[in-house]
XYZ file of N, CA and C in Angstrom:
624
model
N 0.845 -1.180 0.000
C 0.000 0.000 0.000
C 0.893 1.248 0.000
N 0.553 2.236 -0.820
C 1.327 3.471 -0.864
C 1.204 4.218 0.471
N 2.283 4.912 0.842
C 2.307 5.600 2.134
C 1.155 6.584 2.273
N 0.897 7.365 1.234
C -0.166 8.356 1.310
C -1.524 7.692 1.545
N -1.725 6.531 0.934
C -2.966 5.789 1.131
C -3.075 5.281 2.564
N -1.958 4.791 3.107
C -1.932 4.307 4.491
C -2.310 5.431 5.451
N -1.720 6.605 5.251
C -1.984 7.742 6.134
C -3.457 8.126 6.093
N -4.019 8.187 4.885
C -5.420 8.590 4.741
C -6.388 7.523 5.262
N -5.971 6.272 5.193
C -6.847 5.158 5.585
C -6.857 4.927 7.089
N -5.820 5.397 7.795
C -5.727 5.106 9.224
C -6.924 5.660 9.995
N -7.476 4.820 10.829
C -8.599 5.205 11.682
C -8.502 4.410 12.974
N -9.075 4.941 14.032
C -9.049 4.234 15.314
C -10.043 3.078 15.280
N -9.529 1.874 15.477
C -10.356 0.664 15.455
C -10.582 0.200 16.896
N -11.845 0.059 17.269
C -12.175 -0.309 18.644
C -12.969 -1.614 18.738
N -13.234 -2.233 17.603
C -13.920 -3.530 17.600
C -13.081 -4.513 16.792
N -12.833 -5.668 17.396
C -11.919 -6.620 16.789
C -12.556 -7.996 16.617
N -12.143 -8.675 15.571
C -12.582 -10.053 15.356
C -11.877 -10.975 16.343
N -12.486 -12.088 16.608
C -11.893 -13.099 17.485
C -10.893 -13.909 16.676
N -9.777 -13.276 16.365
C -8.747 -13.905 15.534
C -7.379 -13.532 16.070
N -6.560 -14.528 16.245
C -5.216 -14.327 16.788
C -4.338 -13.565 15.798
N -3.501 -12.678 16.317
C -2.511 -11.976 15.510
C -1.186 -12.720 15.642
N -0.623 -13.097 14.514
C 0.622 -13.859 14.521
C 1.749 -13.060 15.171
N 2.568 -13.736 15.956
C 3.652 -13.049 16.669
C 4.643 -12.409 15.711
N 4.858 -13.003 14.557
C 5.758 -12.391 13.586
C 5.214 -11.058 13.093
N 3.903 -10.958 12.984
C 3.296 -9.684 12.585
C 3.416 -8.647 13.703
N 3.289 -9.095 14.940
C 3.467 -8.186 16.071
C 4.902 -7.657 16.089
N 5.852 -8.515 15.804
C 7.253 -8.096 15.759
C 7.483 -7.043 14.681
N 6.764 -7.157 13.563
C 6.892 -6.159 12.501
C 6.393 -4.798 12.986
N 5.309 -4.805 13.764
C 4.788 -3.557 14.320
C 5.804 -2.910 15.254
N 6.390 -3.720 16.120
C 7.352 -3.186 17.093
C 8.630 -2.733 16.396
N 9.048 -3.460 15.366
C 10.226 -3.056 14.592
C 10.004 -1.694 13.959
N 8.805 -1.467 13.422
C 8.477 -0.177 12.824
C 8.498 0.928 13.886
N 7.964 0.625 15.060
C 7.977 1.605 16.153
C 9.411 1.977 16.510
N 10.278 0.988 16.568
C 11.669 1.210 16.941
C 12.485 1.927 15.890
N 11.909 2.102 14.683
C 12.609 2.824 13.615
C 12.308 4.317 13.638
N 11.485 4.756 14.588
C 11.111 6.169 14.665
C 12.295 7.024 15.111
N 12.273 8.316 14.775
C 13.311 9.213 15.298
C 13.141 9.389 16.799
N 14.243 9.596 17.490
C 14.164 9.815 18.938
C 15.157 10.886 19.337
N 14.847 11.598 20.425
C 15.694 12.689 20.865
C 17.096 12.159 21.164
N 18.101 12.762 20.511
C 19.504 12.371 20.666
C 19.715 10.875 20.397
N 18.861 10.301 19.549
C 18.901 8.864 19.240
C 18.906 8.023 20.518
N 18.166 8.495 21.519
C 18.140 7.809 22.816
C 17.354 6.505 22.776
N 16.402 6.394 21.839
C 15.577 5.185 21.717
C 15.128 4.693 23.100
N 14.377 5.518 23.822
C 14.062 5.226 25.220
C 12.951 4.212 25.417
N 12.424 3.675 24.342
C 11.204 2.876 24.384
C 11.415 1.393 24.676
N 10.377 0.800 25.197
C 10.255 -0.656 25.260
C 8.755 -0.955 25.200
N 8.393 -1.949 24.406
C 6.984 -2.257 24.170
C 6.662 -3.635 24.752
N 5.744 -3.635 25.701
C 5.347 -4.873 26.372
C 4.064 -5.384 25.720
N 4.148 -6.586 25.155
C 3.051 -7.151 24.369
C 2.271 -8.151 25.208
N 0.970 -7.889 25.360
C 0.095 -8.765 26.139
C -0.872 -9.452 25.176
N -0.843 -10.782 25.134
C -1.753 -11.535 24.270
C -2.658 -12.471 25.075
N -2.379 -12.597 26.356
C -3.203 -13.444 27.222
C -4.532 -12.724 27.497
N -5.647 -13.344 27.083
C -6.961 -12.694 27.178
C -7.318 -12.325 28.616
N -6.999 -13.196 29.556
C -7.327 -12.922 30.954
C -6.545 -11.722 31.479
N -5.284 -11.620 31.080
C -4.469 -10.490 31.532
C -4.941 -9.185 30.898
N -5.352 -9.237 29.634
C -5.872 -8.040 28.983
C -7.133 -7.560 29.696
N -8.003 -8.498 30.025
C -9.227 -8.133 30.760
C -8.898 -7.564 32.134
N -7.892 -8.129 32.789
C -7.496 -7.641 34.108
C -6.974 -6.206 34.026
N -6.208 -5.900 32.985
C -5.735 -4.533 32.795
C -6.931 -3.589 32.648
N -7.951 -4.047 31.903
C -9.165 -3.255 31.766
C -9.860 -3.023 33.095
N -9.908 -4.062 33.926
C -10.526 -3.935 35.249
C -9.758 -2.942 36.124
N -8.437 -2.994 36.036
C -7.599 -2.078 36.820
C -7.874 -0.637 36.393
N -7.946 -0.412 35.082
C -8.210 0.934 34.579
C -9.606 1.396 34.976
N -10.582 0.499 34.870
C -11.965 0.850 35.213
C -12.081 1.245 36.694
N -11.424 0.492 37.541
C -11.474 0.781 38.977
C -10.835 2.135 39.281
N -9.705 2.427 38.630
C -9.018 3.700 38.889
C -9.860 4.870 38.384
N -10.463 4.712 37.215
C -11.329 5.763 36.683
C -12.492 6.011 37.631
N -13.037 4.925 38.171
C -14.158 5.042 39.100
C -13.775 5.829 40.344
N -12.528 5.660 40.790
C -12.078 6.323 42.019
C -11.580 7.745 41.798
N -11.093 8.026 40.585
C -10.446 9.313 40.326
C -11.425 10.390 39.871
N -12.323 10.044 38.964
C -13.180 11.058 38.362
C -14.484 11.230 39.145
N -14.938 12.469 39.262
C -16.171 12.731 40.028
C -17.419 12.287 39.271
N -18.463 11.952 40.030
C -19.760 11.624 39.427
C -20.875 12.157 40.325
N -20.685 13.405 40.765
C -21.594 13.990 41.734
C -22.855 14.596 41.111
N -22.930 14.632 39.771
C -24.172 15.059 39.131
C -24.308 14.328 37.793
N -25.443 14.463 37.153
C -25.753 13.655 35.972
C -24.755 13.865 34.841
N -24.355 15.105 34.604
C -23.401 15.386 33.524
C -22.074 14.695 33.768
N -21.574 14.774 34.990
C -20.285 14.144 35.285
C -20.382 12.632 35.194
N -21.539 12.070 35.542
C -21.726 10.623 35.408
C -21.655 10.201 33.946
N -22.269 10.997 33.067
C -22.245 10.681 31.641
C -20.840 10.757 31.077
N -20.129 11.812 31.470
C -18.748 11.969 31.003
C -17.884 10.820 31.513
N -18.057 10.469 32.767
C -17.275 9.392 33.374
C -17.520 8.067 32.665
N -18.770 7.797 32.301
C -19.105 6.572 31.574
C -18.443 6.564 30.201
N -18.410 7.725 29.557
C -17.775 7.831 28.241
C -16.272 7.598 28.343
N -15.661 8.208 29.350
C -14.223 8.035 29.564
C -13.900 6.563 29.806
N -14.690 5.928 30.656
C -14.459 4.516 30.959
C -14.583 3.655 29.709
N -15.586 3.939 28.893
C -15.797 3.169 27.666
C -14.586 3.240 26.751
N -14.090 4.457 26.507
C -13.000 4.628 25.561
C -11.637 4.264 26.148
N -11.553 4.147 27.466
C -10.277 3.788 28.093
C -10.145 2.296 28.347
N -11.256 1.537 28.175
C -11.214 0.111 28.534
C -11.789 -0.814 27.461
N -12.144 -0.273 26.290
C -12.739 -1.120 25.255
C -11.806 -2.246 24.809
N -10.525 -2.089 25.055
C -9.513 -3.033 24.572
C -9.633 -4.420 25.201
N -10.531 -4.610 26.146
C -10.626 -5.904 26.833
C -10.936 -7.049 25.866
N -11.493 -6.735 24.702
C -11.794 -7.764 23.711
C -10.780 -7.808 22.577
N -9.719 -7.020 22.683
C -8.680 -7.021 21.649
C -7.763 -8.230 21.831
N -7.307 -8.825 20.742
C -6.392 -9.966 20.872
C -4.991 -9.581 21.324
N -4.632 -8.307 21.132
C -3.292 -7.841 21.514
C -3.404 -6.479 22.190
N -2.721 -6.332 23.310
C -2.594 -5.035 23.963
C -1.105 -4.750 24.120
N -0.672 -3.644 23.553
C 0.738 -3.262 23.630
C 0.870 -2.074 24.586
N 1.706 -2.227 25.591
C 1.975 -1.143 26.535
C 3.284 -0.481 26.113
N 3.178 0.757 25.645
C 4.362 1.507 25.239
C 4.953 2.196 26.461
N 6.220 1.958 26.702
C 6.885 2.554 27.859
C 8.165 3.266 27.428
N 8.636 4.125 28.312
C 9.909 4.791 28.069
C 10.699 4.846 29.368
N 12.001 4.965 29.224
C 12.849 5.185 30.391
C 13.371 6.616 30.323
N 13.756 7.191 31.458
C 14.277 8.563 31.456
C 15.512 8.670 30.564
N 15.644 9.797 29.904
C 16.812 9.993 29.045
C 17.667 11.126 29.595
N 18.933 11.073 29.289
C 19.852 12.140 29.689
C 20.093 13.031 28.487
N 19.677 14.279 28.584
C 19.865 15.223 27.485
C 21.341 15.631 27.387
N 21.755 15.958 26.175
C 23.133 16.409 25.972
C 23.424 17.617 26.848
N 22.424 18.505 26.973
C 22.632 19.736 27.733
C 22.762 19.473 29.238
N 22.357 18.297 29.696
C 22.487 17.971 31.118
C 23.931 18.095 31.607
N 24.875 17.905 30.689
C 26.292 17.937 31.064
C 26.740 19.329 31.523
N 25.965 20.372 31.169
C 26.359 21.724 31.563
C 25.382 22.333 32.574
N 24.572 21.492 33.200
C 23.582 21.992 34.155
C 24.044 21.848 35.604
N 25.354 21.706 35.784
C 25.864 21.407 37.122
C 25.833 22.604 38.060
N 25.671 23.818 37.523
C 25.694 24.994 38.399
C 24.372 25.209 39.126
N 23.344 24.439 38.770
C 22.077 24.500 39.492
C 21.163 25.643 39.105
N 21.524 26.444 38.092
C 20.677 27.567 37.689
C 19.396 27.085 37.001
N 19.474 25.959 36.386
C 18.310 25.394 35.701
C 18.415 23.878 35.749
N 17.290 23.221 35.884
C 17.288 21.757 36.046
C 16.935 21.055 34.741
N 17.168 19.754 34.743
C 16.796 18.913 33.597
C 15.306 19.042 33.309
N 14.489 19.001 34.356
C 13.032 19.073 34.163
C 12.610 20.416 33.572
N 13.263 21.490 33.997
C 12.926 22.810 33.451
C 13.297 22.904 31.976
N 14.446 22.369 31.620
C 14.855 22.353 30.213
C 13.883 21.493 29.405
N 13.490 20.370 29.974
C 12.577 19.472 29.284
C 11.237 20.157 28.998
N 10.766 20.930 29.972
C 9.509 21.664 29.766
C 9.670 22.720 28.672
N 10.802 23.443 28.688
C 11.028 24.471 27.669
C 11.109 23.860 26.270
N 11.624 22.642 26.203
C 11.737 21.960 24.913
C 10.445 21.214 24.563
N 9.426 21.395 25.398
C 8.111 20.780 25.192
C 8.203 19.254 25.159
N 8.937 18.714 26.120
C 8.998 17.286 26.396
C 9.382 16.444 25.165
N 10.626 16.581 24.699
C 11.054 15.814 23.524
C 10.984 14.307 23.729
N 11.057 13.842 24.987
C 10.953 12.397 25.225
C 9.558 11.890 24.871
N 8.518 12.686 25.200
C 7.162 12.265 24.848
C 6.901 12.446 23.354
N 7.512 13.466 22.745
C 7.413 13.599 21.295
C 8.030 12.375 20.618
N 9.126 11.916 21.178
C 9.779 10.705 20.684
C 8.825 9.519 20.694
N 8.123 9.324 21.795
C 7.211 8.193 21.914
C 6.031 8.332 20.954
N 5.600 9.578 20.706
C 4.526 9.788 19.751
C 4.905 9.320 18.361
N 6.147 9.594 17.962
C 6.625 9.134 16.661
C 6.648 7.621 16.564
N 7.062 6.972 17.643
C 7.128 5.507 17.647
C 5.733 4.892 17.543
N 4.797 5.429 18.309
C 3.438 4.891 18.273
C 2.808 5.119 16.907
N 3.046 6.285 16.313
C 2.496 6.563 14.981
C 3.061 5.581 13.947
N 4.347 5.293 14.011
C 4.933 4.287 13.112
C 4.208 2.955 13.253
N 3.956 2.563 14.485
C 3.272 1.300 14.754
C 1.864 1.317 14.157
N 1.148 2.417 14.362
C -0.230 2.526 13.881
C -0.299 2.441 12.355
N 0.585 3.150 11.681
C 0.565 3.150 10.222
C 0.962 1.785 9.659
N 1.895 1.139 10.317
C 2.289 -0.200 9.880
C 1.127 -1.179 10.041
N 0.342 -1.012 11.094
C -0.833 -1.866 11.291
C -1.803 -1.714 10.124
N -2.031 -0.485 9.674
C -2.914 -0.260 8.526
C -2.371 -0.970 7.299
N -1.076 -0.834 7.061
C -0.441 -1.453 5.893
C -0.563 -2.973 5.929
N -0.655 -3.537 7.139
C -0.769 -4.991 7.292
C -2.229 -5.440 7.411
N -3.147 -4.491 7.165
C -4.591 -4.757 7.247
C -5.020 -5.170 8.654
N -4.317 -4.655 9.626
C -4.707 -4.802 11.021
C -5.389 -3.509 11.470
N -6.107 -3.583 12.574
C -6.698 -2.393 13.162
C -5.994 -2.078 14.462
N -5.930 -0.807 14.806
C -5.266 -0.413 16.051
C -5.899 0.858 16.592
N -5.743 1.046 17.887
C -6.213 2.282 18.523
C -5.220 2.695 19.602
N -4.895 3.959 19.601
C -3.926 4.557 20.519
C -4.687 5.074 21.724
N -4.380 4.564 22.916
C -5.089 4.963 24.134
C -4.170 5.683 25.104
N -4.680 6.773 25.680
C -3.986 7.419 26.788
C -4.888 7.525 28.017
N -6.199 7.353 27.835
C -7.106 7.394 28.984
C -6.777 6.327 30.009
N -6.213 5.234 29.531
C -5.821 4.123 30.406
C -4.693 4.521 31.348
N -3.970 5.581 30.997
C -2.793 5.988 31.769
C -3.110 6.436 33.187
N -4.379 6.723 33.476
C -4.698 7.109 34.857
C -4.321 5.998 35.826
N -4.281 4.768 35.301
C -3.914 3.623 36.140
C -2.533 3.086 35.767
N -1.667 3.956 35.248
C -0.372 3.487 34.748
C 0.452 2.777 35.822
N 0.498 3.336 37.019
C 1.315 2.723 38.073
C 0.770 1.346 38.454
N -0.553 1.252 38.544
C -1.175 -0.032 38.899
C -0.967 -1.059 37.785
N -1.040 -0.607 36.531
C -0.836 -1.512 35.399
C 0.620 -1.968 35.334
N 1.537 -1.042 35.571
C 2.957 -1.401 35.589
C 3.217 -2.463 36.651
N 2.600 -2.292 37.800
C 2.799 -3.258 38.888
C 2.207 -4.616 38.524
N 0.991 -4.619 37.971
C 0.346 -5.880 37.624
C 1.130 -6.642 36.555
N 1.598 -5.932 35.532
C 2.327 -6.581 34.436
C 3.809 -6.760 34.749
N 4.227 -6.293 35.911
C 5.618 -6.404 36.356
C 6.584 -5.756 35.361
N 6.206 -4.563 34.941
C 7.075 -3.800 34.049
C 8.237 -3.257 34.881
N 9.449 -3.594 34.505
C 10.596 -3.244 35.362
C 10.969 -1.774 35.291
N 11.444 -1.248 36.406
C 12.005 0.093 36.451
C 13.287 0.095 35.614
N 13.611 1.176 34.923
C 13.025 2.517 35.003
C 11.936 2.778 33.965
N 11.426 1.733 33.310
C 10.424 1.952 32.270
C 9.090 2.378 32.879
N 8.448 3.357 32.244
C 7.164 3.870 32.700
C 6.186 3.909 31.532
N 4.958 3.567 31.813
C 3.916 3.509 30.790
C 3.642 4.887 30.207
N 3.576 4.956 28.883
C 3.263 6.189 28.178
C 1.907 6.093 27.488
N 1.600 4.918 26.934
C 0.344 4.726 26.207
C 0.079 3.238 26.073
N -1.152 2.932 25.692
C -1.516 1.561 25.356
C -2.026 1.559 23.921
N -1.771 0.471 23.205
C -2.256 0.340 21.838
C -2.971 -1.002 21.711
N -4.245 -0.945 21.362
C -5.011 -2.165 21.107
C -4.833 -2.539 19.642
N -4.597 -3.824 19.383
C -4.327 -4.284 18.016
C -5.116 -5.554 17.733
N -5.613 -5.660 16.521
C -6.304 -6.876 16.103
C -6.851 -6.710 14.701
N -7.602 -7.716 14.264
C -8.248 -7.624 12.955
C -9.585 -6.911 13.127
N -9.836 -5.856 12.336
C -11.062 -5.073 12.514
C -12.323 -5.909 12.343
N -13.284 -5.651 13.193
C -14.599 -6.271 13.080
C -15.524 -5.257 12.411
N -15.637 -5.334 11.082
C -16.400 -4.359 10.328
C -15.491 -3.290 9.747
N -16.100 -2.351 9.057
C -15.356 -1.290 8.389
C -15.353 -0.036 9.255
N -14.173 0.514 9.461
C -14.037 1.758 10.212
C -13.539 2.841 9.271
N -14.247 3.949 9.218
C -13.869 5.037 8.321
C -13.134 6.126 9.093
N -12.093 6.712 8.487
C -11.390 7.817 9.140
C -12.342 8.976 9.408
N -12.142 9.644 10.526
C -12.963 10.818 10.849
C -12.510 12.005 10.007
N -13.418 12.915 9.787
C -13.111 14.077 8.963
C -11.998 14.905 9.603
N -11.078 15.341 8.777
C -9.946 16.140 9.252
C -10.106 17.594 8.809
N -9.454 18.480 9.528
C -9.511 19.892 9.191
C -8.859 20.130 7.829
N -9.390 21.078 7.050
C -8.823 21.364 5.727
C -7.459 22.038 5.845
N -6.692 21.947 4.769
C -5.337 22.503 4.747
C -5.339 23.997 5.059
N -6.392 24.697 4.620
C -6.464 26.138 4.844
C -6.556 26.475 6.338
N -7.041 25.545 7.120
C -7.224 25.788 8.557
C -5.994 25.410 9.378
N -5.191 24.473 8.867
C -4.066 23.972 9.671
C -2.710 24.452 9.200
N -2.690 25.199 8.089
C -1.399 25.659 7.548
C -1.406 27.169 7.346
N -0.320 27.794 7.750
C -0.133 29.220 7.498
C 1.308 29.455 7.091
N 1.508 30.111 5.976
C 2.839 30.382 5.461
C 3.325 31.726 6.003
N 4.518 31.721 6.568
C 5.128 32.956 7.059
C 6.253 33.344 6.107
N 6.051 34.410 5.330
C 7.058 34.854 4.356
C 8.165 35.648 5.034
């Protein structure tokens, strides 16, 4: 499939067929993720692949419980919003594959000159708009586009992150890796169409 077609065809898939995804195909997804650009070529990522149905459901239960405890539901509107958040953060329980994208802390090149204490690593990271998280975004996007090219469906989740510490503990994700996102993967159940995108005139401005 041509790259431009893959980009235009990509859509968030939240319903999956009851069909196993071959491990070799999963490896292709992770290989594509690992080919993304990263800040200072740090490649801070590690992708934990969960294919055990019971464990995937348990991760969903952990996320559901945390959402229930964290978000308010003191009036009807908040209850509706909370139900929507829970739905979109835990639908992956029926996916054949759940990938937990994690990263470890990176040492910036500029850290070597921050010894005088005038500015910290975290302050520099904020000024640079978190290049480590931008790095992970590139990796996840590579994975998503490769899934489309392989006729797989995928969805990028961050709502699940409210329970990141609990999920890391349950899956025994070793330190210093920390959860950044979850990606549900499988064969689409039905046709999913890309959502309408903003026109070029709205998202681009030329500065002469």
